[in-house]
mmCIF file of C-alpha atoms in Angstrom:
data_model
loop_
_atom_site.group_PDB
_atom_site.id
_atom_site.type_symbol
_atom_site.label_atom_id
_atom_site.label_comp_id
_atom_site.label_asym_id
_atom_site.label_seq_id
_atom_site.Cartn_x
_atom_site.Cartn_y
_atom_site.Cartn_z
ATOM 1 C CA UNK A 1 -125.421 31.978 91.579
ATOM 2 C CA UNK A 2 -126.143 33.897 88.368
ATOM 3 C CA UNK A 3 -128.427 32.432 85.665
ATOM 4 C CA UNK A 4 -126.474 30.286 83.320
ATOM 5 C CA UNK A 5 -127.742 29.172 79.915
ATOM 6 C CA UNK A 6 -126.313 27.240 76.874
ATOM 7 C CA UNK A 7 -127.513 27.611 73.402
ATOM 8 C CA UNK A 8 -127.702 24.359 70.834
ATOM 9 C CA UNK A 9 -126.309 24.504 67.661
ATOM 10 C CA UNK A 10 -126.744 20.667 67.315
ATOM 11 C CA UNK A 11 -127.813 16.838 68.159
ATOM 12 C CA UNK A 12 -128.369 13.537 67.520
ATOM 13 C CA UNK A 13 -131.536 11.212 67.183
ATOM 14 C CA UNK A 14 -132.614 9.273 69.872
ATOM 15 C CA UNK A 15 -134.971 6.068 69.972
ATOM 16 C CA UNK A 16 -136.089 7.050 73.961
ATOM 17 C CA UNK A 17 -139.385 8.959 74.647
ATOM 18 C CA UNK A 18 -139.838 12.264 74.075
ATOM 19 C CA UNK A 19 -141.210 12.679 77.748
ATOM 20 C CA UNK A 20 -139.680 10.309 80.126
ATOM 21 C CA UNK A 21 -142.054 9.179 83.370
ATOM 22 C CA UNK A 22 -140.932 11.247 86.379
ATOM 23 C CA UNK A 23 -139.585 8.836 88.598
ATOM 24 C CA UNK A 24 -141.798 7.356 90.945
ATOM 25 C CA UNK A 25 -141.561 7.736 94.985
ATOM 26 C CA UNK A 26 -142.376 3.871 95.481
ATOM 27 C CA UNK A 27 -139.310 2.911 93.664
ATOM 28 C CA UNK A 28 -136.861 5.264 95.709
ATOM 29 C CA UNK A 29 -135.639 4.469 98.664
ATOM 30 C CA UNK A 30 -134.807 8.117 100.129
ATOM 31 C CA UNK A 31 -136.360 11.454 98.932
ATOM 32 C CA UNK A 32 -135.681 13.454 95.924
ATOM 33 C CA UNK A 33 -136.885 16.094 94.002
ATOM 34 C CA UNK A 34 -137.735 15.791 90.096
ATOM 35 C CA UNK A 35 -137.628 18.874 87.234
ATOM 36 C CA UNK A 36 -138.572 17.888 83.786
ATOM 37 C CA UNK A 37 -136.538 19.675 81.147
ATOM 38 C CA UNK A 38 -137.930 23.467 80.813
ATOM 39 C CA UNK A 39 -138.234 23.046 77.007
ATOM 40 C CA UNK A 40 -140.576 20.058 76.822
ATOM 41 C CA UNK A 41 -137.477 17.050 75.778
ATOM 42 C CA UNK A 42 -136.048 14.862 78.468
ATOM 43 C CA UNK A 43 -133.519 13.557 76.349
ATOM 44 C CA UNK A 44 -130.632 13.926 79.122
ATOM 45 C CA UNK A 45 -131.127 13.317 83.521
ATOM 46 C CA UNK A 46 -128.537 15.418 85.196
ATOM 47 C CA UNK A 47 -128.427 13.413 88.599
ATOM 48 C CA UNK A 48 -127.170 15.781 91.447
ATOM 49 C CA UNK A 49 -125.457 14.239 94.684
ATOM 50 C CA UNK A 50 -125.001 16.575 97.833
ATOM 51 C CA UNK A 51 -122.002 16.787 100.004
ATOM 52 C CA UNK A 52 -122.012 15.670 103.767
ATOM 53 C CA UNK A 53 -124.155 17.226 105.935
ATOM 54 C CA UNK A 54 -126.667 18.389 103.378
ATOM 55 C CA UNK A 55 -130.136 17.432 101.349
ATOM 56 C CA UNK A 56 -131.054 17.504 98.221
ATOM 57 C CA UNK A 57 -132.970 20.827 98.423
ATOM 58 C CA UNK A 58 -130.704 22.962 97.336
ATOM 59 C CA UNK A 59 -128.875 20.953 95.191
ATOM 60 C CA UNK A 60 -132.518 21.340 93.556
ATOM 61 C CA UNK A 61 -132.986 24.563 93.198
ATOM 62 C CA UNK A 62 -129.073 24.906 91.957
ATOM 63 C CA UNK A 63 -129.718 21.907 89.009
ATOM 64 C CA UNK A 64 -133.121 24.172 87.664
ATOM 65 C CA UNK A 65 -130.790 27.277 87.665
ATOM 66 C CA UNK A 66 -128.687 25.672 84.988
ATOM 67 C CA UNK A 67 -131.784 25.723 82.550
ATOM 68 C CA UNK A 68 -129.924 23.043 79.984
ATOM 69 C CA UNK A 69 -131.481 22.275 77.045
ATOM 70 C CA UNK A 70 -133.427 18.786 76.870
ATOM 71 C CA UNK A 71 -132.434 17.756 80.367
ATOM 72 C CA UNK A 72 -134.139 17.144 83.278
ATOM 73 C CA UNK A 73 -132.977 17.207 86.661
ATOM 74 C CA UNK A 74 -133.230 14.994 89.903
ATOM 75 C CA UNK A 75 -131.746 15.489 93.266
ATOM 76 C CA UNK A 76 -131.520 12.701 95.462
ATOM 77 C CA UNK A 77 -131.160 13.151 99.442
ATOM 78 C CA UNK A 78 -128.104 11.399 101.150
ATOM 79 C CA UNK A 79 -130.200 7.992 103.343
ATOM 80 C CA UNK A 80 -128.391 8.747 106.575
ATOM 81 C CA UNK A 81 -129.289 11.378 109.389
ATOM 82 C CA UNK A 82 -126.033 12.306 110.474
ATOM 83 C CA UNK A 83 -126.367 10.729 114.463
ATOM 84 C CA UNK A 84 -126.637 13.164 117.367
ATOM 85 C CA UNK A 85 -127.302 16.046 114.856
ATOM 86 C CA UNK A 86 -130.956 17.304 115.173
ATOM 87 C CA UNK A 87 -130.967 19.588 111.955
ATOM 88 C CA UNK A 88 -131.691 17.853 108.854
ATOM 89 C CA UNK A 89 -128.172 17.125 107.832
ATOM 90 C CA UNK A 90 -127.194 14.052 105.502
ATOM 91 C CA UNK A 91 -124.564 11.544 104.881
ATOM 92 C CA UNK A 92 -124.039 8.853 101.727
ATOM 93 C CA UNK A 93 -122.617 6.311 103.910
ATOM 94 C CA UNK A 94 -121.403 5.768 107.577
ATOM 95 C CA UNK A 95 -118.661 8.677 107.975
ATOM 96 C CA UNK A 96 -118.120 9.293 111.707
ATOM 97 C CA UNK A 97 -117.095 7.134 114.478
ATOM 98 C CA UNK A 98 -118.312 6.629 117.685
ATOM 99 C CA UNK A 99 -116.843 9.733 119.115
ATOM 100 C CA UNK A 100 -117.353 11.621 116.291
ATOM 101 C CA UNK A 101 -114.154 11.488 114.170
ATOM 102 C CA UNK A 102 -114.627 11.700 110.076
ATOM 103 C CA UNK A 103 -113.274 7.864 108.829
ATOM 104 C CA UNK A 104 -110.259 7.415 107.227
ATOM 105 C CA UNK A 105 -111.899 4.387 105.426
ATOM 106 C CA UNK A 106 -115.474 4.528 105.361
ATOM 107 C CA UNK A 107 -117.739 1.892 102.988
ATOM 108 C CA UNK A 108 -119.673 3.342 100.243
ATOM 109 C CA UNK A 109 -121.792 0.019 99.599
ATOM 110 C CA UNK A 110 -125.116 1.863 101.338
ATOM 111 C CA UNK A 111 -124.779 4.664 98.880
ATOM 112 C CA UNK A 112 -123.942 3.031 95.772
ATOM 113 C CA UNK A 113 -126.864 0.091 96.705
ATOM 114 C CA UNK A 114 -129.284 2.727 96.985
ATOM 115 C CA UNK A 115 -128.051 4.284 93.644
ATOM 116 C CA UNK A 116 -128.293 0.626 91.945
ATOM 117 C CA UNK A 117 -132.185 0.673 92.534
ATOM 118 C CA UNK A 118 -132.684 4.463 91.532
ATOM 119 C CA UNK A 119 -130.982 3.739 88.010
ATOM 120 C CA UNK A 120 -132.753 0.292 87.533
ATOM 121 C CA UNK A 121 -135.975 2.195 87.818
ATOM 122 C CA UNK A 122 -134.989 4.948 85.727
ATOM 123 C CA UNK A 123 -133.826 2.769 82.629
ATOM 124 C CA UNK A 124 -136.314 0.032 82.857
ATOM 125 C CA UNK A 125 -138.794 0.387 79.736
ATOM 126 C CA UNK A 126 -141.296 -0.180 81.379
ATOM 127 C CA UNK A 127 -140.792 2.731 83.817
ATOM 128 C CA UNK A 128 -138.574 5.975 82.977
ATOM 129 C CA UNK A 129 -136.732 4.747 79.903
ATOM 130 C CA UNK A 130 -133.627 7.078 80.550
ATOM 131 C CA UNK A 131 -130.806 5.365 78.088
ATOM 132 C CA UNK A 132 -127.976 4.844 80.581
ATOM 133 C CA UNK A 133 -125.314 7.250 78.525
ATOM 134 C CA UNK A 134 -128.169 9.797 79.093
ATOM 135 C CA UNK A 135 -128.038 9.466 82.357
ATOM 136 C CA UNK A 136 -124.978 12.532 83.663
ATOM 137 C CA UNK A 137 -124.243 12.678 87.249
ATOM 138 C CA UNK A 138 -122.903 16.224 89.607
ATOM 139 C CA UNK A 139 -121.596 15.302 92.665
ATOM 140 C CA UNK A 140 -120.035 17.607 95.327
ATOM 141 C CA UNK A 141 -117.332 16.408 97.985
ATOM 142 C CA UNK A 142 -118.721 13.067 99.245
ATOM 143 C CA UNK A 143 -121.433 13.358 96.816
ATOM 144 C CA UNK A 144 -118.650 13.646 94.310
ATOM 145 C CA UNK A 145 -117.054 10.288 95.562
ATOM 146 C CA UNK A 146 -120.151 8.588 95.791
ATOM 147 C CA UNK A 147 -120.581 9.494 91.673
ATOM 148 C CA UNK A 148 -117.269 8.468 91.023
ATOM 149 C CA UNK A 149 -117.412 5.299 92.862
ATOM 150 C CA UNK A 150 -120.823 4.437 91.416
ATOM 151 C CA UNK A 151 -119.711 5.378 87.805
ATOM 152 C CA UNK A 152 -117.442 2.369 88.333
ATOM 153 C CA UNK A 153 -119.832 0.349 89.595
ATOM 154 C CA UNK A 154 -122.312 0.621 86.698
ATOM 155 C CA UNK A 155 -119.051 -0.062 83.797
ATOM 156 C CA UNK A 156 -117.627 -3.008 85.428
ATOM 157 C CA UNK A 157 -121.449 -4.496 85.912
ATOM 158 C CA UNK A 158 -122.898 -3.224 82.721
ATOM 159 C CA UNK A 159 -119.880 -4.656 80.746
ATOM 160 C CA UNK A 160 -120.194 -8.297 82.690
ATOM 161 C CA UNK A 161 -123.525 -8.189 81.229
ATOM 162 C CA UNK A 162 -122.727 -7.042 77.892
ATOM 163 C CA UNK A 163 -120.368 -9.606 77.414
ATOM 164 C CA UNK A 164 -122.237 -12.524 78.689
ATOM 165 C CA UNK A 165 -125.013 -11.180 76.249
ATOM 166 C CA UNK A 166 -122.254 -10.807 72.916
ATOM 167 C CA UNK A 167 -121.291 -14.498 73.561
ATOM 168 C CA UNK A 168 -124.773 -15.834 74.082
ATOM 169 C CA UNK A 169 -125.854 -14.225 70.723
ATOM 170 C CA UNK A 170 -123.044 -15.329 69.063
ATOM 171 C CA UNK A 171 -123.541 -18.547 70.127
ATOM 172 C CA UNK A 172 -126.967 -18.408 68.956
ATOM 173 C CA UNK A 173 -126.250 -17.109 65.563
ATOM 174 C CA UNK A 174 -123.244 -19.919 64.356
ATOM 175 C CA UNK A 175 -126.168 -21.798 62.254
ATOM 176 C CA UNK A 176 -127.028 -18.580 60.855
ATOM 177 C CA UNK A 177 -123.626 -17.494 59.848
ATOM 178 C CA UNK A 178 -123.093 -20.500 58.436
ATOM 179 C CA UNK A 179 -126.549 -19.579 55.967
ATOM 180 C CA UNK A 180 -125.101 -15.993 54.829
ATOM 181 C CA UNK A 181 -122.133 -14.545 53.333
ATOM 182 C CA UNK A 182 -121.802 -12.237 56.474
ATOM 183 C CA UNK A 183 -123.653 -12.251 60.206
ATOM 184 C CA UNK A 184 -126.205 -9.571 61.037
ATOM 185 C CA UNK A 185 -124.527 -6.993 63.650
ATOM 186 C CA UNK A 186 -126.441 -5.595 66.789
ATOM 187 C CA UNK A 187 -125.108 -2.134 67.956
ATOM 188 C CA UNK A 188 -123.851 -2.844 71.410
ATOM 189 C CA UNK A 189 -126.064 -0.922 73.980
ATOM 190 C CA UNK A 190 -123.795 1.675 76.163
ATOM 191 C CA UNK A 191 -122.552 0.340 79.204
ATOM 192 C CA UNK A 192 -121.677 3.722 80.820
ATOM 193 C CA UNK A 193 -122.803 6.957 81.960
ATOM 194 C CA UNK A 194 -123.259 10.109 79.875
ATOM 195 C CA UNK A 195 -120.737 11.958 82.574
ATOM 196 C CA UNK A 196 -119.223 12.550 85.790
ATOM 197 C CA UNK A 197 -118.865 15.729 87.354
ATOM 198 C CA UNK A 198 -117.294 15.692 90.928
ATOM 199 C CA UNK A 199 -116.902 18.831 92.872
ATOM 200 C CA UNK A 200 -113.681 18.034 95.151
ATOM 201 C CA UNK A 201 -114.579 14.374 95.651
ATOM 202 C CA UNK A 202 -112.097 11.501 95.642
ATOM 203 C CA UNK A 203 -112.448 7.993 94.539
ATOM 204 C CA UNK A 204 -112.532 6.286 98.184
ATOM 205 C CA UNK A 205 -110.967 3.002 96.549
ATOM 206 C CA UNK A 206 -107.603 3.150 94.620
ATOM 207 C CA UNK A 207 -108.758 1.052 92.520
ATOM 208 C CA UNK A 208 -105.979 -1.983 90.889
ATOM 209 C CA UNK A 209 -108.456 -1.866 87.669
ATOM 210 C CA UNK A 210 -108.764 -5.380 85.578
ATOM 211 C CA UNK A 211 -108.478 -5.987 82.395
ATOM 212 C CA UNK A 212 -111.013 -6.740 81.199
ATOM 213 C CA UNK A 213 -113.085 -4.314 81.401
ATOM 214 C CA UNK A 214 -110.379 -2.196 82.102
ATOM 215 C CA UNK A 215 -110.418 1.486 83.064
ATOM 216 C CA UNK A 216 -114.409 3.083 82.515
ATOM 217 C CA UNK A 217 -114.401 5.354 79.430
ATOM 218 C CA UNK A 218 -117.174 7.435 81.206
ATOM 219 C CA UNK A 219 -116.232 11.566 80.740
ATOM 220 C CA UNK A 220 -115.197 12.331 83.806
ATOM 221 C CA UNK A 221 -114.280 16.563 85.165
ATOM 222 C CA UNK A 222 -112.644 16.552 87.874
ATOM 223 C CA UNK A 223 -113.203 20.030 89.559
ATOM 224 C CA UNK A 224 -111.279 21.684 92.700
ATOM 225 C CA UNK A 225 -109.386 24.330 94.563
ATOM 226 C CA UNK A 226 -105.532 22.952 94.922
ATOM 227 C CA UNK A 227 -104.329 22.599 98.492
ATOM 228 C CA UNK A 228 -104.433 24.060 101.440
ATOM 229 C CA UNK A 229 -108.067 24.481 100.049
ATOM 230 C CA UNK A 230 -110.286 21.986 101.536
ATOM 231 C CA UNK A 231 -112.156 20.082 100.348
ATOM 232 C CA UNK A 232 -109.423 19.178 97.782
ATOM 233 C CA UNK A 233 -107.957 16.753 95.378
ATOM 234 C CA UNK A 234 -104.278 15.663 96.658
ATOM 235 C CA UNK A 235 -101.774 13.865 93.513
ATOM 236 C CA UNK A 236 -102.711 10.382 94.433
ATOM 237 C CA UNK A 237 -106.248 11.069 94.477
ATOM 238 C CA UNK A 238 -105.872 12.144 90.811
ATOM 239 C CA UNK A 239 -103.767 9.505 90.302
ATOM 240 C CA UNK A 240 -106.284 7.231 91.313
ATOM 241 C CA UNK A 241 -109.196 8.610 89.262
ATOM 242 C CA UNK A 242 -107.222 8.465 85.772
ATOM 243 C CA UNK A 243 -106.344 5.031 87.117
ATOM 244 C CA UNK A 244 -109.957 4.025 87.009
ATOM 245 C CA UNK A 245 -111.415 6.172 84.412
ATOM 246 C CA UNK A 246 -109.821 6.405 80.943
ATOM 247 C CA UNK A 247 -111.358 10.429 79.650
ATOM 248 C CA UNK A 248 -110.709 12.843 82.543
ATOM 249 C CA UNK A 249 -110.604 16.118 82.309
ATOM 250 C CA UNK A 250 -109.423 19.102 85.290
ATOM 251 C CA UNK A 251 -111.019 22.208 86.304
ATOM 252 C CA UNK A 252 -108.252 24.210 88.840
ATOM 253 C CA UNK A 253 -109.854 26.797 91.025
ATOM 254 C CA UNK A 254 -108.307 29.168 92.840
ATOM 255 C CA UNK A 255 -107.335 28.586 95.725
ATOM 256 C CA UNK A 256 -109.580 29.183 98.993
ATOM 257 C CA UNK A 257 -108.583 29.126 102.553
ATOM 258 C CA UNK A 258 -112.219 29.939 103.648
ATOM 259 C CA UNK A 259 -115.546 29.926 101.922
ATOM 260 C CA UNK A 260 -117.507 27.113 99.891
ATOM 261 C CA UNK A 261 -115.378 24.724 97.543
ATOM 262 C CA UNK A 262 -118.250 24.954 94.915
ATOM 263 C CA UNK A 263 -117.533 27.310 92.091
ATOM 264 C CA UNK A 264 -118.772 31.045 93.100
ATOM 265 C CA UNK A 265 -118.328 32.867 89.963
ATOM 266 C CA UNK A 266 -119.373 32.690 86.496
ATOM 267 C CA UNK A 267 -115.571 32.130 85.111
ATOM 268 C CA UNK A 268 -115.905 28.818 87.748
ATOM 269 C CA UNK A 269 -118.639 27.751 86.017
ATOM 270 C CA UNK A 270 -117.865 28.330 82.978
ATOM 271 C CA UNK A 271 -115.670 24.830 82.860
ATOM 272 C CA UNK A 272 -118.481 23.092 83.767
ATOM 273 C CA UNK A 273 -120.653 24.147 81.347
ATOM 274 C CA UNK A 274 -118.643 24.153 78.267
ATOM 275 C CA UNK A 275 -117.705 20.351 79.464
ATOM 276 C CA UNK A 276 -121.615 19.650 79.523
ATOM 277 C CA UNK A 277 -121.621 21.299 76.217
ATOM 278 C CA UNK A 278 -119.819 18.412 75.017
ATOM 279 C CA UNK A 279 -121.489 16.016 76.200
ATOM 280 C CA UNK A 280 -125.542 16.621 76.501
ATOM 281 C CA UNK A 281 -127.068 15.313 73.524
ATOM 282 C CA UNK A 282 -130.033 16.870 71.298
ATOM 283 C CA UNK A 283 -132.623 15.798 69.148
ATOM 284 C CA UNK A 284 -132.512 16.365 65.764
ATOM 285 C CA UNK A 285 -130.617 18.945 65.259
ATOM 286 C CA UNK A 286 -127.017 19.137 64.165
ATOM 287 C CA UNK A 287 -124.226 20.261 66.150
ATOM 288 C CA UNK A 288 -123.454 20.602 70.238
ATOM 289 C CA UNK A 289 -124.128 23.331 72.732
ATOM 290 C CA UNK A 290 -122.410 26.593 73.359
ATOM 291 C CA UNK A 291 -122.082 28.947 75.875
ATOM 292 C CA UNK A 292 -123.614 31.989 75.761
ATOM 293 C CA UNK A 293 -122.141 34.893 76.334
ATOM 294 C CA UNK A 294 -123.100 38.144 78.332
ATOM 295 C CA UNK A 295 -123.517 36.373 81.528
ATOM 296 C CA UNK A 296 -124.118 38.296 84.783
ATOM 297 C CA UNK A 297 -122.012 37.236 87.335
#
């Protein structure tokens, strides 16, 4: 694909380093492959997933093309061999049956565990630092699902523990309040990604969401080609995203009968971009990104 840049017109301060610790083989469980930003500022990690049968290679080489500002990039490889196949060709989770038919229901939990310890090491303080609403994930087809399932993951968790934390503090603070005329306030830390992108991937749950939390306010772009395209997104499948996730946002294709569901052109792309526009933040300066214009396609 073509080259595709954004310019930055503005930002925000952050308290993270500067330079965040590349992440650290020891403390992943499957391989990956690590690209600090181009420009010298890891201030956002664009996470990229593969789709079945895949690695994390090219999903590599695709997340440097991008060159956005301030963010790094890390592809992770899927932690299954796909069985009986002797190329190297990955999947997220168990996805075939014993005579080799795709499940109708498969089990995420192998994927999203394996995700769990990846973002534990890359937020610690002590290791990468990454703020978790710096942290944007790309996922295509069951690397899309996987995202979208683990986005829920981290709100529902991360929002158990914020809470517990709130009530401890204000527990902790009723002799204090008591002292002034009004109680010192902490910021709450985020308990959510920076984004979701999935590429024709489904939520495998339909999730019945509770409240509280309620749905995740994560950004989520949905993008596809409409049926008979496939990989798709059907009505209840985007039925059952806006279920779960409160900001979503659609990017139609058109449609495709044969050839790749990823975008192919730089009007597919350009969606995608402007949406990370939005949401990639900047140091210090003022403003948000834009697209530039005079793209090759």
């Amino acid at each position: 694909m073509p080259e595709i840049h954004l310019r930055t017109s503005s930002s925000q301060p952050s308290p993270s380093p500067k330079v965040k610790s590349p992440p650290k083989p020891t403390s992943n469980p499957t391989p990956f492959s690590y690209h600090p930003s181009d420009d010298g500022t890891d201030e956002n990690l664009l996470i990229l997933l593969h789709g079945l049968g895949d690695t994390h290679i090219p999903f590599s080489k695709l997340g440097k093309q991008f060159k956005l500002p301030q963010t790094a990039v890390l592809a992770i490889r899927a932690p299954e061999q796909i069985p009986y196949l002797y190329t190297e060709s990955y999947q997220w989770y168990p996805s075939f049956s014993p005579l080799g038919d795709l499940l109708t229901d498969p089990n995420p939990t192998p994927a999203l565990t394996l995700l769990s310890t990846v973002l534990d090491h890359l937020t610690s303080p002590q290791e990468c630092a990454w703020p978790l609403d710096r942290i944007h994930l790309f996922g295509f087809a069951q690397g899309g699902s996987v995202a979208l399932e683990f986005g829920l993951r981290v709100w529902r968790e991360r929002e158990k523990e914020r809470k517990k934390e709130e009530e401890k503090k204000e527990n902790e603070s009723e002799e204090m309040v008591k002292e002034r005329s009004a109680p010192i306030l902490t910021p709450p830390s985020s308990s959510s990604l920076g984004s979701i992108i999935s590429i024709s991937g489904p939520l495998l749950s339909y999730p019945t969401v509770p409240t509280p939390p309620g749905p995740s306010p994560t950004p989520i772009l949905l993008v596809y080609r409409p049926p008979p395209s496939d990989p798709s997104l059907s009505t209840s499948d985007l039925t059952a995203i806006r279920k779960a996730y409160s900001n979503v946002r659609e990017v139609r294709m058109p449609v495709k009968i044969q050839g790749t569901a990823m975008p192919s052109s730089r009007e597919e792309w350009e969606g995608i971009m402007r949406f990370w526009s939005e949401r990639l933040s900047r140091r210090q300066v003022e403003g948000v990104y834009e697209v530039l214009s005079g793209m090759n396609g």
